CSV table of C-alpha atoms and ligand atoms in Angstrom, one decimal:
chain,number,residue,atom,x,y,z
H,1,MET,CA,180.1,-33.8,95.0
H,2,ASP,CA,183.4,-33.6,93.1
H,3,TYR,CA,185.8,-30.8,94.1
H,4,ALA,CA,188.6,-29.2,92.1
H,5,ILE,CA,191.1,-29.7,95.0
H,6,THR,CA,191.1,-32.0,98.0
H,7,PRO,CA,188.5,-30.6,100.4
H,8,PRO,CA,190.0,-29.2,103.7
H,9,PRO,CA,189.5,-31.4,106.8
H,10,GLN,CA,186.7,-30.6,109.2
H,11,PRO,CA,188.3,-29.0,112.3
H,12,SER,CA,187.1,-30.7,115.5
H,13,LEU,CA,187.7,-31.1,119.3
H,14,PRO,CA,187.6,-34.2,121.5
H,15,ILE,CA,184.7,-34.6,124.0
H,16,GLN,CA,185.3,-35.8,127.6
H,17,GLY,CA,184.3,-39.4,128.1
H,18,SER,CA,183.3,-39.9,124.5
H,19,ALA,CA,184.8,-41.3,121.3
H,20,LEU,CA,182.8,-38.7,119.3
H,21,ARG,CA,184.3,-35.4,118.3
H,22,PHE,CA,182.7,-31.9,118.2
H,23,PRO,CA,182.9,-30.3,114.7
H,24,VAL,CA,184.0,-26.7,114.8
H,25,ARG,CA,182.2,-24.3,112.5
H,26,ARG,CA,183.4,-20.8,113.5
H,27,ILE,CA,185.2,-19.2,116.4
H,28,PHE,CA,183.8,-16.0,117.9
H,29,CYS,CA,185.6,-14.1,120.7
H,30,ILE,CA,184.5,-11.2,122.9
H,31,GLY,CA,186.9,-8.5,123.9
H,32,ARG,CA,187.2,-6.6,127.2
H,33,ASN,CA,184.8,-8.8,129.2
H,34,TYR,CA,186.6,-8.5,132.6
H,35,ALA,CA,187.1,-5.0,134.0
H,36,GLU,CA,190.6,-5.6,135.4
H,37,HIS,CA,191.8,-6.8,132.0
H,38,ALA,CA,190.3,-3.9,130.1
H,39,LYS,CA,192.1,-1.6,132.6
H,40,GLU,CA,195.5,-3.3,132.1
H,41,MET,CA,195.1,-2.9,128.3
H,42,GLY,CA,194.3,0.8,128.8
H,43,ALA,CA,190.8,0.5,127.5
H,44,ALA,CA,187.7,2.0,129.0
H,45,VAL,CA,185.4,-0.4,130.9
H,46,GLU,CA,182.1,-0.3,128.9
H,47,ALA,CA,178.9,-2.0,130.0
H,48,GLY,CA,177.3,-1.2,126.6
H,49,ARG,CA,177.5,-3.4,123.5
H,50,PRO,CA,180.1,-6.2,123.6
H,51,MET,CA,183.0,-6.0,121.1
H,52,PHE,CA,183.6,-9.2,119.0
H,53,PHE,CA,186.2,-10.6,116.7
H,54,CYS,CA,186.8,-14.0,115.0
H,55,LYS,CA,189.3,-16.7,114.5
H,56,PRO,CA,189.2,-19.3,111.7
H,57,ALA,CA,187.8,-22.8,112.8
H,58,ASP,CA,191.1,-24.5,111.9
H,59,ALA,CA,193.0,-22.3,114.5
H,60,VAL,CA,192.0,-24.8,117.2
H,61,VAL,CA,194.8,-26.9,118.8
H,62,ALA,CA,193.8,-29.9,120.8
H,63,ASP,CA,194.7,-30.5,124.5
H,64,GLY,CA,198.3,-31.8,124.9
H,65,ALA,CA,199.5,-30.7,121.5
H,66,ASP,CA,202.4,-28.4,120.9
H,67,VAL,CA,201.7,-24.8,119.7
H,68,PRO,CA,204.3,-23.5,117.3
H,69,TYR,CA,205.5,-20.1,118.2
H,70,PRO,CA,203.9,-17.9,115.5
H,71,SER,CA,205.7,-15.9,112.8
H,72,ALA,CA,205.9,-12.1,112.7
H,73,THR,CA,205.7,-11.5,116.5
H,74,ALA,CA,208.1,-10.9,119.4
H,75,ASP,CA,205.3,-10.7,121.9
H,76,LEU,CA,203.0,-13.7,122.0
H,77,HIS,CA,200.5,-13.3,124.8
H,78,HIS,CA,198.2,-15.8,126.6
H,79,GLU,CA,194.5,-15.0,127.4
H,80,VAL,CA,192.8,-17.8,129.3
H,81,GLU,CA,189.1,-18.0,128.7
H,82,MET,CA,186.0,-20.2,129.1
H,83,VAL,CA,184.9,-21.5,125.7
H,84,LEU,CA,181.3,-22.2,124.8
H,85,ALA,CA,180.5,-24.9,122.2
H,86,LEU,CA,177.1,-24.3,120.6
H,87,GLY,CA,174.7,-27.2,119.8
H,88,ALA,CA,172.0,-25.0,118.4
H,89,GLY,CA,171.8,-21.6,116.8
H,90,GLY,CA,169.6,-18.8,115.7
H,91,HIS,CA,169.5,-15.1,115.1
H,92,ASP,CA,168.1,-12.4,117.5
H,93,VAL,CA,168.0,-15.0,120.2
H,94,PRO,CA,166.4,-13.6,123.4
H,95,VAL,CA,168.6,-13.4,126.5
H,96,GLU,CA,166.3,-15.8,128.3
H,97,ARG,CA,166.6,-18.5,125.6
H,98,ALA,CA,170.4,-18.0,124.9
H,99,ALA,CA,171.8,-20.4,127.5
H,100,ALA,CA,170.0,-23.3,125.9
H,101,LEU,CA,172.2,-22.9,122.8
H,102,VAL,CA,175.2,-24.1,124.7
H,103,TRP,CA,176.0,-27.8,124.2
H,104,GLY,CA,179.2,-27.9,126.2
H,105,VAL,CA,182.0,-25.8,127.7
H,106,GLY,CA,185.8,-26.0,127.8
H,107,VAL,CA,188.8,-23.8,128.6
H,108,GLY,CA,191.0,-22.2,125.9
H,109,LEU,CA,193.7,-19.7,125.2
H,110,ASP,CA,193.0,-16.7,122.9
H,111,LEU,CA,196.6,-16.5,121.8
H,112,THR,CA,197.5,-12.9,120.7
H,113,ARG,CA,200.3,-11.3,118.8
H,114,ARG,CA,200.3,-8.3,121.2
H,115,ASP,CA,202.8,-6.3,119.3
H,116,LEU,CA,200.7,-6.5,116.1
H,117,GLN,CA,197.5,-5.8,118.0
H,118,ALA,CA,199.1,-2.6,119.4
H,119,GLN,CA,200.0,-1.5,115.9
H,120,ALA,CA,196.5,-2.3,114.6
H,121,LYS,CA,194.9,-0.3,117.4
H,122,ALA,CA,197.2,2.7,116.8
H,123,LYS,CA,196.4,2.7,113.1
H,124,GLY,CA,192.7,1.8,113.3
H,125,HIS,CA,193.4,-1.4,111.4
H,126,PRO,CA,191.5,-4.7,111.8
H,127,TRP,CA,192.8,-7.2,114.4
H,128,ASP,CA,193.0,-10.3,112.2
H,129,VAL,CA,196.7,-10.6,112.0
H,130,ALA,CA,196.9,-10.2,115.8
H,131,LYS,CA,194.2,-12.7,116.7
H,132,ALA,CA,193.3,-15.0,113.8
H,133,PHE,CA,196.6,-16.6,113.0
H,134,ASP,CA,197.3,-20.4,112.6
H,135,HIS,CA,197.2,-22.4,115.9
H,136,SER,CA,195.9,-19.3,117.8
H,137,ALA,CA,193.1,-21.2,119.7
H,138,PRO,CA,194.2,-24.1,121.9
H,139,VAL,CA,191.0,-25.6,123.5
H,140,SER,CA,190.5,-28.4,126.0
H,141,ALA,CA,188.4,-31.4,125.5
H,142,LEU,CA,184.8,-30.2,125.7
H,143,HIS,CA,182.6,-31.0,128.8
H,144,PRO,CA,179.0,-31.7,127.7
H,145,LEU,CA,176.6,-29.8,129.8
H,146,ALA,CA,173.9,-31.6,131.7
H,147,GLY,CA,171.6,-28.7,132.2
H,148,SER,CA,172.9,-25.5,133.7
H,149,LEU,CA,176.0,-23.4,132.8
H,150,PRO,CA,179.0,-23.3,135.2
H,151,GLY,CA,178.1,-21.0,138.1
H,152,PRO,CA,179.5,-17.6,138.9
H,153,ASP,CA,181.9,-19.0,141.6
H,154,THR,CA,183.6,-21.3,139.0
H,155,GLY,CA,187.3,-20.5,138.9
H,156,LEU,CA,189.2,-19.9,135.7
H,157,ARG,CA,193.0,-20.2,136.0
H,158,LEU,CA,196.2,-20.3,134.0
H,159,HIS,CA,199.6,-21.5,135.2
H,160,VAL,CA,202.7,-21.1,133.0
H,161,ASN,CA,205.7,-23.3,134.0
H,162,GLY,CA,203.9,-23.9,137.4
H,163,THR,CA,203.4,-20.2,138.2
H,164,LEU,CA,199.9,-18.8,138.5
H,165,ARG,CA,199.5,-16.1,135.8
H,166,GLN,CA,195.7,-15.5,135.5
H,167,GLN,CA,192.8,-16.2,137.9
H,168,ALA,CA,189.2,-15.1,138.1
H,169,ARG,CA,185.7,-16.2,138.9
H,170,LEU,CA,183.2,-16.5,136.0
H,171,GLY,CA,181.0,-14.1,137.9
H,172,GLU,CA,183.5,-11.3,137.2
H,173,MET,CA,182.5,-11.2,133.5
H,174,ILE,CA,181.0,-7.9,132.5
H,175,HIS,CA,178.7,-9.6,130.0
H,176,ASP,CA,177.4,-13.1,131.1
H,177,VAL,CA,176.9,-16.0,128.8
H,178,PRO,CA,173.2,-15.3,127.9
H,179,HIS,CA,174.0,-11.6,127.1
H,180,ILE,CA,177.1,-12.5,125.0
H,181,LEU,CA,175.1,-15.0,122.9
H,182,ALA,CA,172.1,-12.7,122.6
H,183,ALA,CA,174.3,-9.8,121.4
H,184,LEU,CA,176.3,-12.0,119.1
H,185,SER,CA,173.1,-13.4,117.5
H,186,THR,CA,172.1,-9.9,116.4
H,187,LEU,CA,175.3,-9.7,114.3
H,188,PHE,CA,175.6,-13.3,113.0
H,189,GLU,CA,173.1,-16.2,112.7
H,190,LEU,CA,174.6,-18.6,115.2
H,191,LYS,CA,175.0,-22.2,114.1
H,192,PRO,CA,175.7,-25.6,115.8
H,193,GLY,CA,179.5,-26.1,115.9
H,194,ASP,CA,180.3,-22.5,116.7
H,195,LEU,CA,182.7,-21.8,119.5
H,196,VAL,CA,182.6,-18.6,121.6
H,197,PHE,CA,185.6,-17.4,123.7
H,198,THR,CA,184.1,-15.5,126.6
H,199,GLY,CA,186.9,-13.1,127.5
H,200,THR,CA,190.0,-13.1,129.6
H,201,PRO,CA,190.7,-11.7,133.1
H,202,ALA,CA,193.7,-9.6,134.1
H,203,GLY,CA,197.3,-11.0,134.0
H,204,VAL,CA,197.9,-11.5,130.3
H,205,ALA,CA,201.6,-11.8,129.6
H,206,ALA,CA,204.1,-13.2,127.2
H,207,LEU,CA,204.8,-16.8,126.3
H,208,ALA,CA,208.2,-18.0,125.2
H,209,ARG,CA,209.4,-21.0,123.3
H,210,GLY,CA,209.5,-24.0,125.7
H,211,ASP,CA,206.8,-22.7,128.1
H,212,HIS,CA,204.3,-25.2,129.4
H,213,PHE,CA,200.8,-23.9,130.0
H,214,HIS,CA,198.1,-25.4,132.2
H,215,ALA,CA,194.6,-23.8,132.0
H,216,GLU,CA,191.6,-24.9,134.0
H,217,LEU,CA,188.0,-24.3,134.4
H,218,ASN,CA,187.7,-25.5,137.9
H,219,GLY,CA,186.4,-29.1,138.2
H,220,ILE,CA,185.1,-28.9,134.5
H,221,ALA,CA,188.0,-28.9,132.0
H,222,THR,CA,191.8,-28.6,131.8
H,223,LEU,CA,194.1,-27.8,128.9
H,224,ASP,CA,197.8,-28.5,128.8
H,225,GLY,CA,200.3,-27.6,126.1
H,226,ARG,CA,203.7,-26.3,125.2
H,227,ILE,CA,205.0,-23.5,123.0
H,228,ALA,CA,207.3,-25.1,120.5
X,301,MN,MN1,190.6,-12.7,124.5
């Protein structure tokens, strides 16, 4: 195939213990999946249909790399989240078959221009400029799953400059992994290479230039980086 311009590179993430890389196709994110975070954002806690948004695949930033402070915001926020990496896809996937789509897991930050998100919410505008900007998705090296998903007591944590900012157990999620994937697959045909951010607990706050972040999915994956 000959292209009119140079084809863009395939975004990808490293894999723990492997020289192979995971090719990233799309990035889906769920909103308001921990009750205490929904409350701190002034949103109702709803157990009904999950709310989703997207980031472009090339928003990923690998572990250890600097994240440039984005343009057009004075309120860049961190949201630490477990990230699913899908090795299989499908549409209308039944809840009981959804966990089998997950090839691996990692930990990531759903970076957010909180000021632009507040403006979008107030005006009923889409969230793209608040969520889908360049370098808005730092993600750890991926941990290939050997069977089951991380259990409900697995800890999710974020430290900034050594201070604990966010902490939760995965069991605190309103929608668990099978229900997230089943619901998402009614809206999009899921494909291998898709990443899914599974929502953030309470404690979201601002990041400044020079801040060091350390995110962990306890015993499974860690992510370090710096806001440049
Ligand atoms: Mn989020």
